[in-house]
XYZ file of C-alpha atoms in Angstrom:
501
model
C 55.021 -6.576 60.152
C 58.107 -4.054 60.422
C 58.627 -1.121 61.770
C 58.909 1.529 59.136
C 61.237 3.329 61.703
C 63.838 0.730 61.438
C 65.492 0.164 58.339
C 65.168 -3.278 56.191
C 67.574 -5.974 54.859
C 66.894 -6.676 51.293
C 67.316 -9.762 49.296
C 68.997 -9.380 45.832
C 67.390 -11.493 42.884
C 68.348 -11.299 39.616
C 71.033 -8.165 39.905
C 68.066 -5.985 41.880
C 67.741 -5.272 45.593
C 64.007 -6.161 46.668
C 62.004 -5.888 49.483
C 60.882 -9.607 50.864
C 57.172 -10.430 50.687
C 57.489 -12.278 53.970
C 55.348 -11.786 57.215
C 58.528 -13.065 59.490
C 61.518 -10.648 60.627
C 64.604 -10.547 62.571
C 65.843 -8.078 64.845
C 69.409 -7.529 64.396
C 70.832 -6.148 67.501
C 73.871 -4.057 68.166
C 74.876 -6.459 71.068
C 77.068 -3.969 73.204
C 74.147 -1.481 73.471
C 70.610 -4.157 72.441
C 69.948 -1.090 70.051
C 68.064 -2.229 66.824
C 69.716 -1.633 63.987
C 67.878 -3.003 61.191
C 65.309 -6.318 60.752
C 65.948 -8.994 58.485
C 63.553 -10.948 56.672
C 63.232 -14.944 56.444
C 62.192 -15.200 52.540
C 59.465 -16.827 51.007
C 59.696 -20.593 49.487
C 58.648 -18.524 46.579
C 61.476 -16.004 46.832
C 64.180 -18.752 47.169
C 62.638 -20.255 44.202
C 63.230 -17.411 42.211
C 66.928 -16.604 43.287
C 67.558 -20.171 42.030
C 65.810 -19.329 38.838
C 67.238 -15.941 38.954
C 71.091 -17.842 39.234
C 69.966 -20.826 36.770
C 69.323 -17.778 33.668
C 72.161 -16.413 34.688
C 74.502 -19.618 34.112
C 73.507 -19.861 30.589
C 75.507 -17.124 29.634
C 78.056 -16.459 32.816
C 79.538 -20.120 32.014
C 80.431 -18.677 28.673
C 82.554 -15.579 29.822
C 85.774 -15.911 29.266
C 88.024 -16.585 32.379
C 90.400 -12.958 32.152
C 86.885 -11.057 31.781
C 85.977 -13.192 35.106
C 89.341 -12.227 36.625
C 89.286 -8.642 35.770
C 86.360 -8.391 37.631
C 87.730 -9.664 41.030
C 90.662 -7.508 40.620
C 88.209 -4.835 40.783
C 86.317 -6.328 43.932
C 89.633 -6.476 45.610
C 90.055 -2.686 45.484
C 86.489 -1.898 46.447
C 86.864 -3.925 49.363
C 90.409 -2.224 50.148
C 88.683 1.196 49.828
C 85.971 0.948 52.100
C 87.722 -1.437 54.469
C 87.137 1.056 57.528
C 83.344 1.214 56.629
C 82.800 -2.493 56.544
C 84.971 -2.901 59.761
C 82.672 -0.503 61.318
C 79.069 -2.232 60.193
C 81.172 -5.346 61.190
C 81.521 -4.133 64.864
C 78.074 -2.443 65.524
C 76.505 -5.870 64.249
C 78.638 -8.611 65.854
C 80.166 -6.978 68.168
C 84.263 -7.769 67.270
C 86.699 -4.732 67.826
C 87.575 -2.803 64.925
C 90.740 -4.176 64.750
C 89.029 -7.984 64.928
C 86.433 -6.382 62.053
C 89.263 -5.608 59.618
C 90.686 -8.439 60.081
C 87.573 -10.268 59.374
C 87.205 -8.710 56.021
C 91.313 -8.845 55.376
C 91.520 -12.657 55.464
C 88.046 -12.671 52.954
C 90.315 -10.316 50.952
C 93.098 -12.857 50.468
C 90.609 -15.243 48.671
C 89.650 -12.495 46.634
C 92.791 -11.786 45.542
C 93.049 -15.610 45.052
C 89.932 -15.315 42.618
C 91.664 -12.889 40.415
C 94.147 -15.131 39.471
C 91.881 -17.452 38.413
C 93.324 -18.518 35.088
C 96.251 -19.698 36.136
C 93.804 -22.651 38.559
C 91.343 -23.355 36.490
C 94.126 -25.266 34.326
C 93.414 -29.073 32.999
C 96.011 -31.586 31.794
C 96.938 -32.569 28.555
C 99.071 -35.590 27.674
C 100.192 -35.887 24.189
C 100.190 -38.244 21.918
C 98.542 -41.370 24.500
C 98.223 -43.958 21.331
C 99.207 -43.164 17.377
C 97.836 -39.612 16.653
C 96.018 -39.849 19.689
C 95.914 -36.969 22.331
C 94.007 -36.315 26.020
C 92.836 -33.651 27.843
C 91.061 -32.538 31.026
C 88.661 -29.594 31.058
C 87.755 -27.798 34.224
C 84.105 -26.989 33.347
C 81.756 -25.147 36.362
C 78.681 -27.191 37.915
C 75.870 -24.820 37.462
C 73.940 -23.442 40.413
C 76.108 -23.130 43.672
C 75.133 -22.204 47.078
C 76.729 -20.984 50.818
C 75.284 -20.622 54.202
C 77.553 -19.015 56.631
C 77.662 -18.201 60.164
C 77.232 -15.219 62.604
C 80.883 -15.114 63.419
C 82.823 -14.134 60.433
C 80.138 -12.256 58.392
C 82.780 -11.024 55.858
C 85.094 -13.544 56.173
C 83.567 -16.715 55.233
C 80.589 -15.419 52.927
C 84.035 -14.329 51.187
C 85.324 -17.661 51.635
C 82.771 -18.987 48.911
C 81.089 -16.496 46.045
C 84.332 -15.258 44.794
C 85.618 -18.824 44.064
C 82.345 -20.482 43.083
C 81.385 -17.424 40.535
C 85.141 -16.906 39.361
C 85.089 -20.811 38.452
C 82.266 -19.783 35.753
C 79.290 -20.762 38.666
C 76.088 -18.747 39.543
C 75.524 -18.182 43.409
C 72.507 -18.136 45.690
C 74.358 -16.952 49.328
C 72.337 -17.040 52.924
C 73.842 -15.286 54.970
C 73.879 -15.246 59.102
C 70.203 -13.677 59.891
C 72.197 -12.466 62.601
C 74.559 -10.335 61.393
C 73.707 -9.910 57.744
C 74.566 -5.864 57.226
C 78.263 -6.114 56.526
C 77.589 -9.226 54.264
C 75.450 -7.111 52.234
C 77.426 -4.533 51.769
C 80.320 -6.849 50.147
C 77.560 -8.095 47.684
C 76.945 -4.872 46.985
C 80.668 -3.974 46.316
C 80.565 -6.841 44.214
C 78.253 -5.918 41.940
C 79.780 -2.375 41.758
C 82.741 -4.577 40.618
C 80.934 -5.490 37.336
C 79.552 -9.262 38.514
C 76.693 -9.565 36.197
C 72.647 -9.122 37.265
C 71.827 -12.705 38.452
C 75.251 -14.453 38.996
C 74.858 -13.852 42.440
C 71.720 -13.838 44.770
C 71.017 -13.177 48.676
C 68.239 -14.709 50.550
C 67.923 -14.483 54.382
C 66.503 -16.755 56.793
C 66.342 -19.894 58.998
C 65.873 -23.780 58.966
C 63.254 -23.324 56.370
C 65.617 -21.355 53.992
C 68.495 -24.177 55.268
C 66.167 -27.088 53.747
C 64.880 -25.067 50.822
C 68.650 -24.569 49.535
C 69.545 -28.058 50.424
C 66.445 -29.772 48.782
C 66.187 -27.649 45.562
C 66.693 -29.871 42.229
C 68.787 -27.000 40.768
C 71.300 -26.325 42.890
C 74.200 -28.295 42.359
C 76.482 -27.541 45.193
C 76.526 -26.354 48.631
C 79.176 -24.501 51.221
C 78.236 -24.586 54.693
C 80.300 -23.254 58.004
C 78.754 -23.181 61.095
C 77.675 -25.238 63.940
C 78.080 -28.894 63.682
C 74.500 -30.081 64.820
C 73.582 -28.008 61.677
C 75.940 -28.796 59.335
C 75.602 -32.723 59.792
C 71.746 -31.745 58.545
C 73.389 -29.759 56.034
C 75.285 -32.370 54.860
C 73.136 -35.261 54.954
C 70.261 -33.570 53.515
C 71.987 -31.965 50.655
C 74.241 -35.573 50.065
C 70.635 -37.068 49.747
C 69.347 -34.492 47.585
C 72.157 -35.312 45.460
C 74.539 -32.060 45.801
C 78.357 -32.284 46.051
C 78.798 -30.679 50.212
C 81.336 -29.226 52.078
C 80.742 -28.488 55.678
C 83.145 -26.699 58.053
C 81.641 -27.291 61.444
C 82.843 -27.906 65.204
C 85.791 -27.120 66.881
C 87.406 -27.758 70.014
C 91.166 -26.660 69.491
C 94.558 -27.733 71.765
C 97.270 -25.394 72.061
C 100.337 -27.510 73.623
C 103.175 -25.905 75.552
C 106.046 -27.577 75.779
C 108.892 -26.438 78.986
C 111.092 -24.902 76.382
C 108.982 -22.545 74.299
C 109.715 -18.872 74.329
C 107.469 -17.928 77.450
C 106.694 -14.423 76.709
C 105.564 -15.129 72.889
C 103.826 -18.246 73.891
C 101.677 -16.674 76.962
C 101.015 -13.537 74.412
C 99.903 -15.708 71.877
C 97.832 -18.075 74.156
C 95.702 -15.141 75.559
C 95.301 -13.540 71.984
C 94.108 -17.140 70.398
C 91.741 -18.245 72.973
C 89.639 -14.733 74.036
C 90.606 -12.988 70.984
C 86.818 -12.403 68.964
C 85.211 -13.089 72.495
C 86.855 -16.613 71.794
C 83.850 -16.614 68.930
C 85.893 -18.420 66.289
C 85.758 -21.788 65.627
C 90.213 -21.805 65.393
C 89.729 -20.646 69.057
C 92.649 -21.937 71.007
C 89.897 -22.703 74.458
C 92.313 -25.886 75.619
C 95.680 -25.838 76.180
C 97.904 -28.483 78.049
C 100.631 -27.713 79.734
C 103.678 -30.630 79.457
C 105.850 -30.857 82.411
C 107.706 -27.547 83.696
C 105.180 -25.900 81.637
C 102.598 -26.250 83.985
C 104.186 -23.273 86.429
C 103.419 -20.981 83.996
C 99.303 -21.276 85.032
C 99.621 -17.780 87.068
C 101.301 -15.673 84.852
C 98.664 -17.263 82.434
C 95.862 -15.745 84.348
C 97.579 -12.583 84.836
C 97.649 -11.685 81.450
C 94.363 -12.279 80.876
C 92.934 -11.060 83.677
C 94.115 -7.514 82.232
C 92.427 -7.680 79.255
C 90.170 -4.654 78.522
C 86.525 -6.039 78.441
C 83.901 -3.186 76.157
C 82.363 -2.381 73.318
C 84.272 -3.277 69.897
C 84.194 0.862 69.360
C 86.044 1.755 72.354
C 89.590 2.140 71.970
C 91.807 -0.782 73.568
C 89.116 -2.601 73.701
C 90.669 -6.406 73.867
C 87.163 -8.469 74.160
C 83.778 -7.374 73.112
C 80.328 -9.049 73.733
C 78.999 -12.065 73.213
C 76.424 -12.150 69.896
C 73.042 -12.483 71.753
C 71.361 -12.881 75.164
C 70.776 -16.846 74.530
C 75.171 -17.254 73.860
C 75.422 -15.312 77.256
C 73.129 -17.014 79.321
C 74.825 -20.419 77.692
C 78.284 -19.607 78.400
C 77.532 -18.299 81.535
C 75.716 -21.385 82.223
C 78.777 -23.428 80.911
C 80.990 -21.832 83.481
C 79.173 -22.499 86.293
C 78.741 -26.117 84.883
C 82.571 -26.361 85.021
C 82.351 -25.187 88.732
C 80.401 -27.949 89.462
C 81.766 -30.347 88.089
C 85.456 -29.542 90.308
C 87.558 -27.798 88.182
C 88.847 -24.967 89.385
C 87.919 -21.528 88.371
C 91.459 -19.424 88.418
C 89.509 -16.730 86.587
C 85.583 -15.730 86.416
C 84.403 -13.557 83.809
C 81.208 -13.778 84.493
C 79.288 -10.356 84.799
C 81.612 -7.766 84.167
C 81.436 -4.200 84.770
C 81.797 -2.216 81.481
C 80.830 1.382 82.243
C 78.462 3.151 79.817
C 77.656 -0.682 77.877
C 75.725 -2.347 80.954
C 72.892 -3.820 78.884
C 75.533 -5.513 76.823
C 76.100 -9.511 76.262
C 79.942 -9.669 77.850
C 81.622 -11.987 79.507
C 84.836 -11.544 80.293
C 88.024 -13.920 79.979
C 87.737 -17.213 82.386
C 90.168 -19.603 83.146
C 89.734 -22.849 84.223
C 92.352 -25.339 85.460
C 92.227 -29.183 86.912
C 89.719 -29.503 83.622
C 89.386 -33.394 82.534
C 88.181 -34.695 79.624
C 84.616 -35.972 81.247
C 83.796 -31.952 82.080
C 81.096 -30.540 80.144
C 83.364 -27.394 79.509
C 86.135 -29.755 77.858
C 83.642 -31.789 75.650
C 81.741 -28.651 74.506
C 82.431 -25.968 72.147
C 81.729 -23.220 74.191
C 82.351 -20.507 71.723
C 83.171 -17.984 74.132
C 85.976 -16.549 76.039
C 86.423 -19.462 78.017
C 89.980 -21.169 78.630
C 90.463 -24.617 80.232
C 93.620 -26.427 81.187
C 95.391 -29.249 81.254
C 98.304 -30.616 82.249
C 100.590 -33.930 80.607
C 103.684 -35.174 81.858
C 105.365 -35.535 78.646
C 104.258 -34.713 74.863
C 103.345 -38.497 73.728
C 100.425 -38.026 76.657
C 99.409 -34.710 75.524
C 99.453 -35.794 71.691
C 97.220 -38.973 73.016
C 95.175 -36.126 74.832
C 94.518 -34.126 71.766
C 93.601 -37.345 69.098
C 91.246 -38.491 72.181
C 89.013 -35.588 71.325
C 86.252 -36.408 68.346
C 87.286 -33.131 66.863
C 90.270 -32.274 64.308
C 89.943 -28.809 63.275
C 93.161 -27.032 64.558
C 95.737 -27.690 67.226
C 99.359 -26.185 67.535
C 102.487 -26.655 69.623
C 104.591 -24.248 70.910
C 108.378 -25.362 71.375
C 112.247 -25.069 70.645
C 112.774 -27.956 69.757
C 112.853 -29.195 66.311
C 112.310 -33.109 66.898
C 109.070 -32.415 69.238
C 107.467 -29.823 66.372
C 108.288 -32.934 63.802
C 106.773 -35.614 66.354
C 104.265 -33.862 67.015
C 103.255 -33.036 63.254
C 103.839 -36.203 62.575
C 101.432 -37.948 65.353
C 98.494 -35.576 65.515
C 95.511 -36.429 63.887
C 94.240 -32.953 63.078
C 94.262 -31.358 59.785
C 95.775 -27.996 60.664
C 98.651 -27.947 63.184
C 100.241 -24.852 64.119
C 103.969 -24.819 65.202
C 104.284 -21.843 67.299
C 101.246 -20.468 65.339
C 98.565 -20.255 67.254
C 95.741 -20.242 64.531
C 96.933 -21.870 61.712
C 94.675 -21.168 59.446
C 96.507 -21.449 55.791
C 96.293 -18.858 53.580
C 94.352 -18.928 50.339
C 97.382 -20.786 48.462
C 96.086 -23.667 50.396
C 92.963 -25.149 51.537
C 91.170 -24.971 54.735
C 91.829 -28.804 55.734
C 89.813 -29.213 59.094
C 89.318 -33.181 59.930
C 87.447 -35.753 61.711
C 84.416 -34.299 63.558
C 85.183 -30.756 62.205
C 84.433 -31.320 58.414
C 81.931 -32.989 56.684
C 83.315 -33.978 52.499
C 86.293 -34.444 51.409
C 86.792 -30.968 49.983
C 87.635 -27.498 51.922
C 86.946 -24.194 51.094
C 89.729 -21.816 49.280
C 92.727 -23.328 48.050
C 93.032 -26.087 45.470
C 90.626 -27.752 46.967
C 87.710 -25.498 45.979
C 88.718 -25.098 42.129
C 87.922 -29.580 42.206
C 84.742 -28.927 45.012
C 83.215 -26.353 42.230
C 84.487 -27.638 38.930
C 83.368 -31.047 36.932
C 86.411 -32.364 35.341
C 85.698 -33.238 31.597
C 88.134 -35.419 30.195
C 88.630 -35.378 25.987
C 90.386 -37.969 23.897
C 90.921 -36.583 20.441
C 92.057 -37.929 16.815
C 92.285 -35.950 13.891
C 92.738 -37.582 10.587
C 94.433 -36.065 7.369
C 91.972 -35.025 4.641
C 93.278 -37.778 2.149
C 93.280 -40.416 5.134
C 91.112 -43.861 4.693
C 89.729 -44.983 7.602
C 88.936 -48.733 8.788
C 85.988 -49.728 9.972
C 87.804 -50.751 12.842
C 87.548 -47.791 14.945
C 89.239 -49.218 18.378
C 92.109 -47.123 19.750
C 95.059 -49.835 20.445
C 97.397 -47.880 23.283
C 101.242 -48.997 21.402
């Protein structure tokens, strides 16, 4: 039942925002204050069913529109979403709990691949080689899949849910998108922006929900493809249960990231950027910088380290200054809190405990403040999981080969960066790491859209990322066509093989 008090998330199927049928709800909590701001539903087998149907109509003709129309219309999205950027910030922080600055962006780095969209006829290009025997020509066409789906997580509700619709529709797709039952407001005001944008009634659909929604998208005959970020427990479901069902899959999933400090780096941008990567977003981000080893001299710089984050402001994403807001829910409090005093147990030594801070007027909220942890080893609960919180461990190596051997050690290979003068250790390094997105005194390196989100090893599950090149292949069949055309006065033999000369 809901409370009529409290307003209610809809689902969108087939171009119209509906009310769900369902008997099970979500509260979504404002998690600085626990205030409920609206409930979510988890939809019906029967209401998934008909947002596939809804997106299957829908391809019949979409597949058909020509690719400028297609474009047109993103380059419209893109300046809806620049004109109420403040708005969506704002449902953004009240929701998830990021600052405002965080919140925007959020929804700026979903507005690059929006922008990428709109210039979607010069990607969705084939090949064409002339003449490949007498008279004889070939081509590749770039034709959509069909059906196309995306579940996305709590922690970029704008980014990532931007990540996929925009390149999956502009490719000539239909989309059925769950979003984070979480966090779902600020997701559904972008879909609504969309539509305002001109994207035609059915092309894309919104159902919310849990596992059950998870397995309905994953097991339904006519979805042909499905996007997935979020943990990696789930995602390896994802993935194997869509792969089975016979769907192309890309999952985005774990993370536990290395930032590596060599003596020379520029101290005061490194430390800056250390403390920014690792409790920036609550340290909620799965390109989190929560290990970082420190190579040789590099290793003195532990106090001023703590320092800097130990005067981080810790409040509500609202309040101005505000450097770290709360944690999503009660259950990722009580777990990183738990996590922490895990790592105290364990022997490593806790330079920094942000456990139970005092943030005046927000005392019911979920916060933790930043924690540092040094003497970590790689046998420490806090090293092997991904705490997703604002939780930094390190380590220490005596030279960069150890602290490269560190890094590859670890099962996961989403991000890493080094932070040095010099260029033969950046190359080395670049060189040696086996993680698919290395920063060089970058922090975060996530590319932009011009390239693909390339995450590796225990991060990623298919060989395709989101955005980028990459996507255009992950939602497009390639065709190819080999063509001969004969004169109107030509005799033909019966002989109708095609000898390459």
């Amino acid at each position: 039942m809901t409370d009529n008090r409290v307003p209610t998330v809809k689902l969108l199927i087939n171009g119209e925002f509906v009310e769900s049928k369902t008997n099970e709800w979500r509260d979504i909590i404002n998690p600085a204050t626990q205030e409920v701001l609206a409930r979510v539903p988890f939809a019906t087998a029967d209401e998934v069913n008909a947002a596939v149907a809804s997106a299957q109509d829908a391809f019949k003709t979409w597949r058909k529109t020509p690719i400028g129309v297609r474009a047109r219309i993103f380059l419209k999205y893109q300046q809806l979403i620049r004109e109420n950027m403040q708005e969506l910030a704002a449902l953004l922080t009240a929701e998830q709990g990021k600052t405002l600055a965080d919140a925007e962006g959020d929804v700026f780095r979903g507005l690059e691949v929006v922008e990428h969209a709109s210039a979607i006829g010069n990607l969705q290009m084939g090949e064409l080689a002339n003449n490949v025997a007498n008279d004889v020509d070939t081509y590749t066409l770039l034709q959509p899949l069909g059906v196309c789906a995306g579940i996305t997580p709590f922690n970029f509700p704008a980014m990532i849910p931007l990540w996929m619709f925009p390149m999956a529709i502009a490719t000539g797709n239909t989309f059925v998108l769950k979003p984070s039952e979480q966090d779902p407001m600020v997701t559904m005001r972008l879909v609504e922006l969309a539509l305002e944008a001109g994207i035609p009634k059915g092309v894309l659909n919104v159902v919310h929900g849990g596992p059950d929604v998870v397995n309905g998208i994953c097991d339904h005959p006519d979805i042909k493809a499905v996007s997935f970020v979020g943990s990696t427990p789930v995602g390896t479901h994802v993935y194997n249960r869509a792969s089975q069902a016979g769907k192309r899959v890309q999952c985005m999933m774990g993370a536990k990231n290395h930032g590596v400090v060599m003596p020379d780096a520029n101290k005061e941008q490194t430390l800056n950027n250390l403390v920014g990567a690792c409790f920036g977003a609550a340290g909620q981000r799965c390109m989190a910088l929560s290990v970082v080893v420190l190579v040789g001299e590099a290793r003195n710089w532990l106090p001023e380290l703590a320092r800097r984050a130990q005067l981080l402001k810790v409040s509500a994403g609202v309040e101005p200054g505000t450097d770290v807001g709360p944690l999503i829910n009660r259950r990722a409090l009580e777990r990183v809190n738990g996590l922490i005093q895990q790592g105290v147990d364990e022997g490593a030594e806790l330079v920094l405990d942000g456990r139970n801070p005092q943030v005046d007027g927000y005392e019911n909220g979920n916060f933790v403040g930043p924690t540092l942890f040094a003497g970590v080893t790689t046998d420490m609960a806090i090293y092997k999981e991904e705490i997703f919180g604002p939780v930094l461990c390190v380590m220490q190596a005596d030279n960069l080969d150890e602290a490269i051997d560190i890094v590859n050690a670890n099962p996961h290979g989403n991000g890493t960066a080094i932070f040095t003068r010099s260029g033969g250790a950046a190359h080395r390094f670049q060189e040696l790491i086996d993680v698919g997105q290395v920063g060089v005194n970058v922090p975060i390196p996530v590319p932009v859209p011009l390239f693909s989100f390339s995450g590796s090893r225990g991060s990623k599950l298919g060989d395709l990322g989101p955005y980028g090149k990459q996507v255009i292949q992950f939602y497009t069949q390639t065709k190819t066509v080999t063509s001969r055309w004969f004169d109107e006065d030509e005799v033909g033999s019966v002989n109708t093989t095609i000898t390459l000369k």
